[in-house]
Coordinates of C-alpha atoms in Angstrom, one line a residue:
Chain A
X1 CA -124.6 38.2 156.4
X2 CA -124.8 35.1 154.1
X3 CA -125.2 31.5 155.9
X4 CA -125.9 28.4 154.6
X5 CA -127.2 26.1 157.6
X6 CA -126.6 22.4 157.6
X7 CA -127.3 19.7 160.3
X8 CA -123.7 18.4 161.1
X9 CA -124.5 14.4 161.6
X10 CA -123.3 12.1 161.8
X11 CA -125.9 10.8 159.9
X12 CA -125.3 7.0 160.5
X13 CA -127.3 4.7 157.8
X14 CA -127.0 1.3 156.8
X15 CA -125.7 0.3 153.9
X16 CA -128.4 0.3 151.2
X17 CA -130.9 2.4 152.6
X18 CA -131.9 6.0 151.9
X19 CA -131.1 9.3 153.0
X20 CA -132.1 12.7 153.0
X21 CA -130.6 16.0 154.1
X22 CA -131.5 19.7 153.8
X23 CA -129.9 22.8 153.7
X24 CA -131.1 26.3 154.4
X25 CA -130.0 29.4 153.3
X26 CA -130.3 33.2 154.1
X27 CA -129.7 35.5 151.3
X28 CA -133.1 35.0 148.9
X29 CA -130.7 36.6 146.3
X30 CA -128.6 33.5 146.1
X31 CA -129.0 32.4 142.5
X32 CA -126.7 29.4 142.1
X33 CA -126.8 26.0 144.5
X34 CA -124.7 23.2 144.9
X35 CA -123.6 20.0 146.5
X36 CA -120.2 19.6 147.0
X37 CA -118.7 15.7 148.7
X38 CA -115.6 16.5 150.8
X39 CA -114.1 13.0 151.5
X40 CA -112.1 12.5 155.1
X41 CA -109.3 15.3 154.9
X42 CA -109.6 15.5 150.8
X43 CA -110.8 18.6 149.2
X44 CA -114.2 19.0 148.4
X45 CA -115.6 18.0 144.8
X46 CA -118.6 18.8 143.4
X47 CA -121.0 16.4 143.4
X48 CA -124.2 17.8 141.6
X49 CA -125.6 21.3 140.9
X50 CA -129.5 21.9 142.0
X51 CA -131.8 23.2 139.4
X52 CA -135.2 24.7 139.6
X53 CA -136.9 22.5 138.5
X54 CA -135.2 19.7 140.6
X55 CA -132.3 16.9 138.8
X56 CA -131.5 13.5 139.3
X57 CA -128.0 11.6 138.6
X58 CA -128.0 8.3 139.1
X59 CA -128.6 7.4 143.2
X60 CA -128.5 11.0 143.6
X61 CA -131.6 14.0 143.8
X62 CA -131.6 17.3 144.2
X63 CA -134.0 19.8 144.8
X64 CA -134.6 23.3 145.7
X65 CA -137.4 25.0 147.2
X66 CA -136.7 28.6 146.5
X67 CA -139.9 29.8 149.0
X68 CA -138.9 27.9 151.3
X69 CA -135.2 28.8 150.9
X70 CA -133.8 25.1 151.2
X71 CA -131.7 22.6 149.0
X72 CA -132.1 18.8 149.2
X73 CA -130.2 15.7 148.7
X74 CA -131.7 12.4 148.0
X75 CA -129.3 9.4 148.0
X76 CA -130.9 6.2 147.3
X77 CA -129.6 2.5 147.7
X78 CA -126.4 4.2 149.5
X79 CA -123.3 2.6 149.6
X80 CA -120.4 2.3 151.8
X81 CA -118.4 4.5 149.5
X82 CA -121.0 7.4 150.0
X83 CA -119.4 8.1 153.5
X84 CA -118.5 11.5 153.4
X85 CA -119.0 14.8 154.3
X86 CA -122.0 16.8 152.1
X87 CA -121.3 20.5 151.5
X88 CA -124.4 22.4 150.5
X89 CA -123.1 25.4 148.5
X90 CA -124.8 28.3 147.4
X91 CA -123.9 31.4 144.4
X92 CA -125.1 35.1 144.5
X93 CA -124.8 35.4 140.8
X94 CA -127.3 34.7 138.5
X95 CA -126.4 31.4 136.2
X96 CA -123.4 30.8 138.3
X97 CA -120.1 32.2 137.4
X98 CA -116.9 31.5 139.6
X99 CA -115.7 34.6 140.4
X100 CA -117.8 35.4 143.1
X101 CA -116.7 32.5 145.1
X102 CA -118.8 30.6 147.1
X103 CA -120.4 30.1 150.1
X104 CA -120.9 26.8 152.0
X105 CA -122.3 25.2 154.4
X106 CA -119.9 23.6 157.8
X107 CA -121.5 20.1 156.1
X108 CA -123.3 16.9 156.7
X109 CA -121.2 13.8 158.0
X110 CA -122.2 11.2 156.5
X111 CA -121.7 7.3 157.5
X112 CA -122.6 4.5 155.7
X113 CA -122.7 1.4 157.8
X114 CA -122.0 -2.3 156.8
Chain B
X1 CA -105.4 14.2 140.0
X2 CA -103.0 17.0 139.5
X3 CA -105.4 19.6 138.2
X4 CA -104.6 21.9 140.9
X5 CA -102.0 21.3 142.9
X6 CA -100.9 23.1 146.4
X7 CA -97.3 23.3 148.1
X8 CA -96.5 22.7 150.6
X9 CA -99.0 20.1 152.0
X10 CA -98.5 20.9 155.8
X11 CA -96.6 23.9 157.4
X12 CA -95.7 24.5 161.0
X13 CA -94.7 28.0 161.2
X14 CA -93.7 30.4 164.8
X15 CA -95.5 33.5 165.2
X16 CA -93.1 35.6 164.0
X17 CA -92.1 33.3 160.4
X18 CA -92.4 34.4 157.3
X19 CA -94.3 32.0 154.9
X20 CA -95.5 31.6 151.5
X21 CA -98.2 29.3 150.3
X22 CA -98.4 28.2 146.3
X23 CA -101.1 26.7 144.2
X24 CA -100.7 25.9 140.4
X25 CA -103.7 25.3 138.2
X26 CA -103.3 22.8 135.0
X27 CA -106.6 23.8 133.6
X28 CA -106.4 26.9 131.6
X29 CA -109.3 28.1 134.1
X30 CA -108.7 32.4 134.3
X31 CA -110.0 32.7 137.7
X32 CA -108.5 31.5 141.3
X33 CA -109.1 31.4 145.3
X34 CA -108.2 31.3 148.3
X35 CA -110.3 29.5 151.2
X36 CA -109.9 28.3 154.8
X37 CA -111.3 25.8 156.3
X38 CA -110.8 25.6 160.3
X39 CA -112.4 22.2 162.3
X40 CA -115.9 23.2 163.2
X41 CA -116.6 26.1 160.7
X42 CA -117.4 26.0 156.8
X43 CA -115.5 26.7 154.4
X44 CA -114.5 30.4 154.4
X45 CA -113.9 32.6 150.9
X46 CA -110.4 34.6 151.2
X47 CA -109.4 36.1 148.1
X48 CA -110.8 36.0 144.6
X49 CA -108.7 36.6 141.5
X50 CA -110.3 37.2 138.0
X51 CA -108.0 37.8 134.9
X52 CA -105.3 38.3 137.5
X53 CA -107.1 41.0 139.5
X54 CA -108.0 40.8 142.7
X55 CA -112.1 40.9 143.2
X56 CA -112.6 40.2 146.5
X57 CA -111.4 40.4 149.6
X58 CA -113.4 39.1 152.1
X59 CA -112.4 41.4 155.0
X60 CA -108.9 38.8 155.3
X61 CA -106.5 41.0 158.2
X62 CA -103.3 41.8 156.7
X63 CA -101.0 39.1 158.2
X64 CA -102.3 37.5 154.8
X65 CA -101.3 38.4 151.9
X66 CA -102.3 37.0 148.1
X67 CA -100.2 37.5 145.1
X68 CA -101.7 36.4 141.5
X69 CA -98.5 36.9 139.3
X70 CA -100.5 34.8 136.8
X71 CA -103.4 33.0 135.7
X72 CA -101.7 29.8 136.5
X73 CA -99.9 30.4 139.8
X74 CA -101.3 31.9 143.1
X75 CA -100.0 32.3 145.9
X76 CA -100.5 33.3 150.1
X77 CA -98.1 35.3 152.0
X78 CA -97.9 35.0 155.9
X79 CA -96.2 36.4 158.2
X80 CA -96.6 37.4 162.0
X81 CA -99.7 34.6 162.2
X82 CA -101.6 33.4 165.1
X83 CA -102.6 30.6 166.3
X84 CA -106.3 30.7 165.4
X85 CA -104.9 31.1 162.1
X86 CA -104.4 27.0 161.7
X87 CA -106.4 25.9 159.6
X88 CA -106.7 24.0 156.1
X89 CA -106.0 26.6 153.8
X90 CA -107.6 25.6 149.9
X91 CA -107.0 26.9 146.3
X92 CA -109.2 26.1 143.7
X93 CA -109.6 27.4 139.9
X94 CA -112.4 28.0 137.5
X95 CA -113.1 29.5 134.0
X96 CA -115.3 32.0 134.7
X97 CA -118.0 32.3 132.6
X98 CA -122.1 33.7 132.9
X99 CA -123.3 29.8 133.3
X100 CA -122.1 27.8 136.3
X101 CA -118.2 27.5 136.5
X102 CA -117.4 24.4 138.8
X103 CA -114.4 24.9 141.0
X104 CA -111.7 22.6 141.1
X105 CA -109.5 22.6 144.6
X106 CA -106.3 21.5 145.1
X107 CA -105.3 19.5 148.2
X108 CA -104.7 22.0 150.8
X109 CA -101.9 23.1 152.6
X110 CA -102.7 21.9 156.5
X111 CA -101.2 24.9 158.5
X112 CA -100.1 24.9 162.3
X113 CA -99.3 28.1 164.2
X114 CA -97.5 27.8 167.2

C-alpha cells in the first residue's frame, strides 16, 4: 500500500521565523515528489516540485533524501500569508507524468502568528 | 481562476438520489481526475482519464460512477450514496507528458449525504 506520512500540526510559528516539516514515504519506487499548499477550504496548488539534487524558490527549500525516504520543506522569514495547509505529494512514474495520479499526504497545518 | 471549474459547489443529496457531479477544464490539458477528500484523511485518487480512457480505478464501489465524454468535460455519477460518502469531491486536469505534468484542481463540489 502507498502512504505518504505527514505530522498534522498545527505548526504555530511567529511571523518571520523559520520552519521546517518532513514527509515520509513508503513505496521506494516513487519517482516524482511534490509540495502542494491547500489554503482553508481552497483546492490545493502546487507549490514546488522536489529535485534530487535539492531546489530553492525564493523563501522556499526542498529537499529529498531518497535513502532515507523523506521530502523537506524549508520556509524561511515566513509570513502571515504562508498559513496553510502543506500537502507532500509523491509520483510512481519516472519524470512525473499526470496520468498516474497522485498520492498525498493528510497535510501539515500551518499557522503563522502575528 | 477559471481554469478548472466544478458544478455544482455544494450538494446535499438523500440516500436514495440520483446525482451528477461536472468539472470543465479550460486548459487544453488531455488527461482528468477525480479525488476525495474526507476531514481527517488525504486526499484520495478516484478515477483517472487519459485521452478519454479510463486508466485507473482505484477500487471506487459502484455507487460512483465517472463519465469522460471528452477531454474537456468530466463528470461523477451518484446514486444510492452513504453517508460516509460526504466528502470534498476534486477534479483536476493535466497534459500528460513523460516530464512532470502539474495538476490543476477545480474548487470542489462539498457533498452531504444524508
Amino acid at each position: 500500500r502507498k502512504e505518504v506520512e505527514q505530522d498534522p500540526g498545527p505548526f504555530n510559528v511567529p511571523e518571520g521565523a523559520t520552519v521546517a516539516f518532513n514527509c515520509t514515504y513508503s513505496n521506494s519506487a516513487s519517482q516524482s515528489f511534490f509540495w502542494y499548499r491547500q489554503d482553508c477550504r481552497k483546492e490545493p496548488k502546487l507549490l514546488m516540485s522536489v529535485y534530487s539534487s535539492g531546489n530553492e524558490d525564493g523563501r522556499f527549500t526542498a529537499q529529498l533524501n531518497r535513502a532515507s525516504q523523506y521530502i523537506s520543506l524549508l520556509i524561511r522569514d515566513s509570513k502571515l500569508s504562508d498559513s496553510a495547509t502543506y500537502l507532500c505529494v509523491v509520483n510512481e512514474r519516472a519524470g512525473g507524468g499526470g496520468a498516474d495520479g497522485l498520492t498525498f499526504g493528510k497535510g501539515t497545518h500551518l499557522i503563522i502568528q502575528p | 481562476e477559471t481554469g478548472v471549474t466544478q458544478t455544482p459547489r455544494h450538494l446535499v443529496m438523500g440516500m436514495t438520489n440520483k446525482k451528477s457531479l461536472k468539472c470543465e477544464q479550460h486548459l487544453g490539458h488531455n488527461a482528468m481526475y477525480w479525488y476525495k477528500q474526507s476531514a481527517k484523511k488525504p486526499l484520495e485518487l478516484m478515477f483517472v482519464y487519459s485521452l478519454e480512457e479510463r486508466v485507473e480505478n482505484n477500487s471506487v464501489p459502484s455507487r460512483f460512477s465517472p463519465e469522460c465524454p471528452n477531454s474537456s468535460h468530466l463528470f461523477l455519477h451518484l446514486h444510492t450514496l452513504q453517508p460516509e460518502d460526504s466528502a470534498l469531491y476534486l477534479c483536476a486536469s493535466s497534459q500528460e507528458r513523460l516530464g512532470w505534468s502539474e495538476q490543476f484542481f477545480g474548487p470542489g463540489t462539498r457533498l452531504t449525504v444524508l
